[in-house]
Short mmCIF file of C-alpha atoms in Angstrom, two decimals:
data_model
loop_
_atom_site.label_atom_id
_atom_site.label_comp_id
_atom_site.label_asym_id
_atom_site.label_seq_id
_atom_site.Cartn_x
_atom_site.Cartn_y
_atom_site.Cartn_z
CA UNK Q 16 218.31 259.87 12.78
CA UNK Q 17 219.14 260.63 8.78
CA UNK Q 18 220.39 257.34 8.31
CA UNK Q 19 217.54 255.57 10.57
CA UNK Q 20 214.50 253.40 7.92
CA UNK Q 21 211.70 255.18 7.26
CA UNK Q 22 210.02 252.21 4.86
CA UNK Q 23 208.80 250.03 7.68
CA UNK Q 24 207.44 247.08 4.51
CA UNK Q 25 210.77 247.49 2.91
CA UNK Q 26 212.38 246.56 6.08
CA UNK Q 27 210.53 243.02 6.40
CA UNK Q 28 210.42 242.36 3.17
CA UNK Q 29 214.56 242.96 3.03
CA UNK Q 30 214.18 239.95 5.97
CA UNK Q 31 211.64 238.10 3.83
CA UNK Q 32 209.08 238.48 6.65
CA UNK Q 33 205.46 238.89 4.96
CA UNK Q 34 203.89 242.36 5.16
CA UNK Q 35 200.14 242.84 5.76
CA UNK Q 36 198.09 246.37 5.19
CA UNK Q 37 194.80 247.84 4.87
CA UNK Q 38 192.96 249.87 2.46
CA UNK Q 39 191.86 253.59 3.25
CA UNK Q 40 190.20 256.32 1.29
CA UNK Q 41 191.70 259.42 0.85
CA UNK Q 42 190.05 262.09 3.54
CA UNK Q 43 189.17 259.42 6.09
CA UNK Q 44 190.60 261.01 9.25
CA UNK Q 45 188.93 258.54 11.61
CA UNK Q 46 190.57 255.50 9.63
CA UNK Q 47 193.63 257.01 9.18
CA UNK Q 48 193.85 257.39 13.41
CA UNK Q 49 192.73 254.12 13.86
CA UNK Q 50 195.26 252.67 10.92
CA UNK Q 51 197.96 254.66 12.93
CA UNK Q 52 197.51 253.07 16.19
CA UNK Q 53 197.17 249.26 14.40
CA UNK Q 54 200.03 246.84 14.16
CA UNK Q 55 200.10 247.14 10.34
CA UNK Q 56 202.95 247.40 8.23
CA UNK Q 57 201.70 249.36 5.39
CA UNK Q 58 198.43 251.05 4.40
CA UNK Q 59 196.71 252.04 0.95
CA UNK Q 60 196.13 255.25 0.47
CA UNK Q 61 192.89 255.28 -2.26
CA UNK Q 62 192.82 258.11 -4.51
CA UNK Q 63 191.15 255.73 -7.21
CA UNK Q 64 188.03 254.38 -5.92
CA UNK Q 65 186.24 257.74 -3.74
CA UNK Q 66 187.66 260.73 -4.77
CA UNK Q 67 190.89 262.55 -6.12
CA UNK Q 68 192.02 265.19 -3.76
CA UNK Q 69 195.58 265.81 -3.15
CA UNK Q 70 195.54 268.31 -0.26
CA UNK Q 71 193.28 265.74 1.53
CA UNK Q 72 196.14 263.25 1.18
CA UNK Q 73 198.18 265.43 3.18
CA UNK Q 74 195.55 265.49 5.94
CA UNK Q 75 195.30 262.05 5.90
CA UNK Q 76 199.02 261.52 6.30
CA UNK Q 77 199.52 263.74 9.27
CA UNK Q 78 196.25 261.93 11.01
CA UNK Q 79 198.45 258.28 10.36
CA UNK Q 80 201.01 259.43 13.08
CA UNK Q 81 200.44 258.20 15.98
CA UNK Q 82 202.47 259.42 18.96
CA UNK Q 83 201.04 256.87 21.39
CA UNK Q 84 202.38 253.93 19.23
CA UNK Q 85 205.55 255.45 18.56
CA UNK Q 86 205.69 256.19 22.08
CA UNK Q 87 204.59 252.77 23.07
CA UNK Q 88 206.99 250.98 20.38
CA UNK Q 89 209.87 253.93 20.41
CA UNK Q 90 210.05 254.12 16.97
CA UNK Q 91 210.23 257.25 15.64
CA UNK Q 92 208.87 257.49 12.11
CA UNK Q 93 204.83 256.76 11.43
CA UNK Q 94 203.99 253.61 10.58
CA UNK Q 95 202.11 251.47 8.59
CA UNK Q 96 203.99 252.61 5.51
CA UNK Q 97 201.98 255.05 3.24
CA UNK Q 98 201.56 253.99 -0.12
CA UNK Q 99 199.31 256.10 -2.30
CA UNK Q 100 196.90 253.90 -4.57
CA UNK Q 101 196.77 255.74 -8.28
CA UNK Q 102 193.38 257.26 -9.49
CA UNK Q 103 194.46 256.21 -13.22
CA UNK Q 104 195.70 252.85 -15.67
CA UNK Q 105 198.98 252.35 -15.98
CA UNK Q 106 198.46 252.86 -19.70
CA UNK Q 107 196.85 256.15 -19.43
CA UNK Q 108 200.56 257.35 -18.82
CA UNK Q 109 200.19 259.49 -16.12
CA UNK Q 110 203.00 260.77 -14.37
CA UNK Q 111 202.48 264.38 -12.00
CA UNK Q 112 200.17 262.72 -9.47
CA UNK Q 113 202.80 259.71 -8.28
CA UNK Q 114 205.29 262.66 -8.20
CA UNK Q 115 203.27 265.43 -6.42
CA UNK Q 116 202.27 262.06 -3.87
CA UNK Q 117 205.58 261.27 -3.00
CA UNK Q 118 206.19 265.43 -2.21
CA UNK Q 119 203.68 264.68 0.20
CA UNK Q 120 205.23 262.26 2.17
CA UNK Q 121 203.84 258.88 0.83
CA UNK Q 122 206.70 256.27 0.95
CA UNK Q 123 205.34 254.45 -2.42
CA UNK Q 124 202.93 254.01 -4.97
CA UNK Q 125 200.80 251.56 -6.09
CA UNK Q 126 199.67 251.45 -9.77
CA UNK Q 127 196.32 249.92 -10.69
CA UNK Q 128 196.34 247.36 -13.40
CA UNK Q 129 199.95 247.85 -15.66
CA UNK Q 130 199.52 245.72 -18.39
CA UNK Q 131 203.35 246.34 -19.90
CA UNK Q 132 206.36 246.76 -18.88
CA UNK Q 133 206.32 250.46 -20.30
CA UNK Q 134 203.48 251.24 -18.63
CA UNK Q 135 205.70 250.67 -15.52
CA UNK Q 136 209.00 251.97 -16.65
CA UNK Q 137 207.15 255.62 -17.28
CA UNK Q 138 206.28 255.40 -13.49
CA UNK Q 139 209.40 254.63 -12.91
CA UNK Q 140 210.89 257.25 -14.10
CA UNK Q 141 208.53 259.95 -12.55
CA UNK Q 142 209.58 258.31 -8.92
CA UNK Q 143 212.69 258.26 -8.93
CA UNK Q 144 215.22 261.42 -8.95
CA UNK Q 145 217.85 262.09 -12.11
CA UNK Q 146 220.64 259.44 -11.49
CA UNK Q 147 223.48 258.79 -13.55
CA UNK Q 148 224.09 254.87 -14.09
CA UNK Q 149 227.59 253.19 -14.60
CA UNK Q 150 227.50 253.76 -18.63
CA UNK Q 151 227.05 257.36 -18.24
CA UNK Q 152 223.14 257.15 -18.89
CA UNK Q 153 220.68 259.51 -16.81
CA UNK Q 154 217.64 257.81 -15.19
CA UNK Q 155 214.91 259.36 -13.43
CA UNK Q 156 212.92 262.70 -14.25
CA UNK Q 157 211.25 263.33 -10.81
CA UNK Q 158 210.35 266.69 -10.10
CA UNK Q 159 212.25 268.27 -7.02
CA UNK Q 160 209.99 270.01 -4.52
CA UNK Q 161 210.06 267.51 -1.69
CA UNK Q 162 209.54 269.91 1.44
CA UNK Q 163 206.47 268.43 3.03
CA UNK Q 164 207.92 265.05 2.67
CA UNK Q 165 210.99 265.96 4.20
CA UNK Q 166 209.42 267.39 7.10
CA UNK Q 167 206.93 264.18 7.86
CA UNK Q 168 210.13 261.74 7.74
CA UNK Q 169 212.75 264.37 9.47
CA UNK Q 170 215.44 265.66 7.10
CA UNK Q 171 216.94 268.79 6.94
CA UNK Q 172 219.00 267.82 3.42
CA UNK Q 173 217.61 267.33 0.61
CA UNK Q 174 220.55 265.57 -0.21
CA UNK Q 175 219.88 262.98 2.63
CA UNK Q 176 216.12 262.97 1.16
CA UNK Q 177 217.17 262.14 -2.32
CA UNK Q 178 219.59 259.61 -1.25
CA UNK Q 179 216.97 257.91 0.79
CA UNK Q 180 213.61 258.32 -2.03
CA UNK Q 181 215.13 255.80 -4.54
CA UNK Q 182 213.17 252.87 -5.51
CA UNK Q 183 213.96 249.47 -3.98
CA UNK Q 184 215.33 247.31 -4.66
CA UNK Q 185 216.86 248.71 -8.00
CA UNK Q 186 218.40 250.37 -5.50
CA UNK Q 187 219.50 248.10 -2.47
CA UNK Q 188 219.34 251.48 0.44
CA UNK Q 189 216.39 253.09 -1.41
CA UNK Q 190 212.91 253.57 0.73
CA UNK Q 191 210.47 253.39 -1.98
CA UNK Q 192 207.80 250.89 -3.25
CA UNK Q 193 206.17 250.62 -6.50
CA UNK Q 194 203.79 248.34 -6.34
CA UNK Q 195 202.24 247.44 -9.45
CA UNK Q 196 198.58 245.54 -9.45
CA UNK Q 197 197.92 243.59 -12.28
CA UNK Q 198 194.66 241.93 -13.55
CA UNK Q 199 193.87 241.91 -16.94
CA UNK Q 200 194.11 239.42 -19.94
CA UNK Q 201 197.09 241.84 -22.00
CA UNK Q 202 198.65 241.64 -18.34
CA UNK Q 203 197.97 238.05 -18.09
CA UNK Q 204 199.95 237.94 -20.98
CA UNK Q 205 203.14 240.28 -19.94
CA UNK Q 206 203.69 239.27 -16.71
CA UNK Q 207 207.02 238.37 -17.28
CA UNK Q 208 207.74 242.03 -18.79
CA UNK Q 209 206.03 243.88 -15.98
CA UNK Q 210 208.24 241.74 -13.56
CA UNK Q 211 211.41 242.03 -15.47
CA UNK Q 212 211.26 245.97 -15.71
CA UNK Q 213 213.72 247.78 -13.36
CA UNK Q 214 212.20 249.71 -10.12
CA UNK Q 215 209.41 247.50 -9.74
CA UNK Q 216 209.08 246.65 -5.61
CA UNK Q 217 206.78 243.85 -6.03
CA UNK Q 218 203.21 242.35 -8.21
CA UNK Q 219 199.95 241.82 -6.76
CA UNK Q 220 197.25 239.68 -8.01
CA UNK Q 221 194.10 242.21 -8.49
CA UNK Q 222 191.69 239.06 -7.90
CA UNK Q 223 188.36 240.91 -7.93
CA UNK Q 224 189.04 243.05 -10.54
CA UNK Q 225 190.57 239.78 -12.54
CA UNK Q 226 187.02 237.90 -11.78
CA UNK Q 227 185.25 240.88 -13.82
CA UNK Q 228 187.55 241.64 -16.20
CA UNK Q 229 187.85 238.08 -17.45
CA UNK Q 230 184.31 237.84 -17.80
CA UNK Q 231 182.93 236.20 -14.49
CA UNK Q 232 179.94 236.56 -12.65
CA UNK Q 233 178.11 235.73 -9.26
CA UNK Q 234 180.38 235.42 -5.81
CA UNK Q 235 184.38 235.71 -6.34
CA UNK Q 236 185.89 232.49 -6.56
CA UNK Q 237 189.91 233.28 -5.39
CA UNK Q 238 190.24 229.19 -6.45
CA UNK Q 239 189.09 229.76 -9.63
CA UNK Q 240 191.10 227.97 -12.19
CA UNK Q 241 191.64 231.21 -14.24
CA UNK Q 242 192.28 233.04 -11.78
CA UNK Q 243 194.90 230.41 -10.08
CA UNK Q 244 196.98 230.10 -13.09
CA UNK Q 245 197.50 234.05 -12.90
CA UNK Q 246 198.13 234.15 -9.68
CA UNK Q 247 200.62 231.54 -9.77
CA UNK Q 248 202.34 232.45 -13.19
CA UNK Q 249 202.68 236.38 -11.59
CA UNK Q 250 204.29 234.69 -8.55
CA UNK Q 251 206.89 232.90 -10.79
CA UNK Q 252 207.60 235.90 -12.20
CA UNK Q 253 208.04 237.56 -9.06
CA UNK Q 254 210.72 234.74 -7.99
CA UNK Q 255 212.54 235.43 -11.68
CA UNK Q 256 212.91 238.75 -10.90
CA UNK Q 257 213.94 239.04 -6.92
CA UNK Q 258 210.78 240.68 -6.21
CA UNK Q 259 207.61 240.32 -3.90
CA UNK Q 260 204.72 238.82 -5.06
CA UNK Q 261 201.27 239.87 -3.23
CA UNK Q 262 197.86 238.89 -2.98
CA UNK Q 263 194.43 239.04 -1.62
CA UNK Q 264 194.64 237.40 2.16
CA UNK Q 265 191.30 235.90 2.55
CA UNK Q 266 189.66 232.91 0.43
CA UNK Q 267 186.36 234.56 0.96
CA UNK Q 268 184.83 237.72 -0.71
CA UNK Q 269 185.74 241.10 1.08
CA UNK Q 270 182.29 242.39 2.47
CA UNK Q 271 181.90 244.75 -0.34
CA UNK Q 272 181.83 241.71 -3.19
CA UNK Q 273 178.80 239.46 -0.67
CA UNK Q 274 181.22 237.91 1.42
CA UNK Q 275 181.99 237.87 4.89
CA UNK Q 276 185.58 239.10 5.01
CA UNK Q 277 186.71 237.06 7.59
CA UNK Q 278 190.63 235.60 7.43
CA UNK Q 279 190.67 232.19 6.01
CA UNK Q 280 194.39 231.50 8.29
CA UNK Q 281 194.56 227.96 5.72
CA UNK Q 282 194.46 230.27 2.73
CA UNK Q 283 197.25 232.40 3.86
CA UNK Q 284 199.59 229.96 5.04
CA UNK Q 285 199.27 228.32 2.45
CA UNK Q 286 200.42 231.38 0.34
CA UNK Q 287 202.83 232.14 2.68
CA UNK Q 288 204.24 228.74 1.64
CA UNK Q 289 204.56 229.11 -1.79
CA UNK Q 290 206.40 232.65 -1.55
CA UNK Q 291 203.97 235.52 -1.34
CA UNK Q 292 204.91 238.11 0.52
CA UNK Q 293 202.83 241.12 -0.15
CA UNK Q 294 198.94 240.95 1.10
CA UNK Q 295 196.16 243.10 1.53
CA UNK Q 296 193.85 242.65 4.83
CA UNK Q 297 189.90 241.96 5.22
CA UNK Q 298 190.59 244.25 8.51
CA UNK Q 299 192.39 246.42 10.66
CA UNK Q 300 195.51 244.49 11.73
CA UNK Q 301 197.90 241.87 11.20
CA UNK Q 302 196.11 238.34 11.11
CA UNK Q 303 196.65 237.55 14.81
CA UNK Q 304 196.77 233.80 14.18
CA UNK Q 305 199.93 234.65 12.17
CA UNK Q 306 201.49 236.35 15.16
CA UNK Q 307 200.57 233.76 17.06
CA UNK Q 308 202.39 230.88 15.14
#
């Protein structure tokens, strides 16, 4: 069981199999059940958008296992993957709450809007455990109190723990994501840095936030020019570096920004095609059109 994967999106993106998830608010018990029983591979846990509230997030966890799935499937670990969303910049600096959300059992992070490659390197370091490298240099500063996570993904060690919360795929075996959104102009201009900086699991193109922070107005326009030469110089980047690239999966506006949120299957193939791997759902599943290729 020690040695069995935990990091259900790490698995198939290992395989180069795209991952699909959903977004969820911290405290929402009745999405977290119904996220727990859905075919998704990983989920984002928001503790930017509604709310900061860490002992909620440990609510919310517990209510994402689902014994009837696992039953159903017989896998034994929850699934979709918990990632915890940030409340804060990656330039603000911030390093306790990534640390305190992994001691809770989240499986990765995702950081809103990096715009360096330091901003991501701190993060870095506050995920991932003191590790010596090859030259005799120490990496890592994370704190060590991991007992609720080691209880929600069944380990006795901490040893076996440690070995297992390293960041992939810096580390090839390692179980954790860091997920870094970017959509800025300074990150615009350091993709390529962001990418290149070790520990990084994969990019995804922030596309809403990107429409207002370059300035935009009315409906979201994902085939905007602007906002197609990000998107496409962050997924070079991505291929540069040997990580994912993600991005929004539907061509039209999620309800919240006037649209309709409905799958636009071209859109995604189409992405698919090009080499994203990494997106974020309009609802509460995979796309079954995808499954049904």
């Amino acid at each position: 069981m020690s040695g069995a994967p935990r990091n259900k999106m790490i698995e198939m993106l290992r395989s180069g199999k795209p991952v699909f998830g959903g977004a969820l608010h911290c405290g929402d018990i009745a999405g977290a059940r119904s996220y727990g029983d859905s075919n998704l591979d990983y989920v984002m846990l928001d503790l930017e958008h509604e709310g900061f509230d860490m002992p909620k997030l440990g609510d919310t966890l517990q209510w994402l296992v689902s014994r009837r799935r696992m039953a159903a499937t017989g896998e034994m670990f929850p699934s979709p993957t918990p990632l915890v969303r940030l409340p804060h910049h990656g330039n603000e600096r911030i390093r306790w709450i990534a640390s305190q959300a992994l001691d809770y059992g989240a499986l990765g992070i995702i950081l809103p809007y990096a715009e360096s490659g330091e901003d991501v390197a701190q993060l870095v370091d506050a995920m991932r455990y003191a590790r010596k490298e090859k030259d005799g240099t120490i990496v890592g500063e994370r704190r060590v109190w991991p007992k609720l996570a080691m209880r929600y993904w069944g380990y006795d060690k901490f040893e076996e723990y440690r070995d297992m919360a390293d960041l992939w795929p810096v580390a090839p075996a390692g179980e954790l994501a860091l997920v870094t959104i970017v959509a800025t102009p300074k990150a615009f201009d350091n993709l390529e840095e962001i990418a290149a900086t070790p520990g990084v699991s994969a990019m995804m193109f922030g596309a809403k936030h990107a429409w207002h922070a370059f300035a935009k107005t009315g409906k979201i326009d994902l085939e905007d020019r602007d906002l197609v030469e990000f998107r496409n110089r962050m997924l070079a980047a991505c291929k540069k570096n040997g990580i994912a690239a993600g991005t929004s999966l539907s061509a039209t506006p999620p309800k919240g920004a006037g649209g309709k949120g409905a799958v636009d299957v071209s859109f995604l193939q189409r992405r698919i095609d090009e080499g994203f791997r990494v997106f974020l759902t309009q609802g509460g599943s995979r796309p079954a059109e995808l499954d049904q290729a």
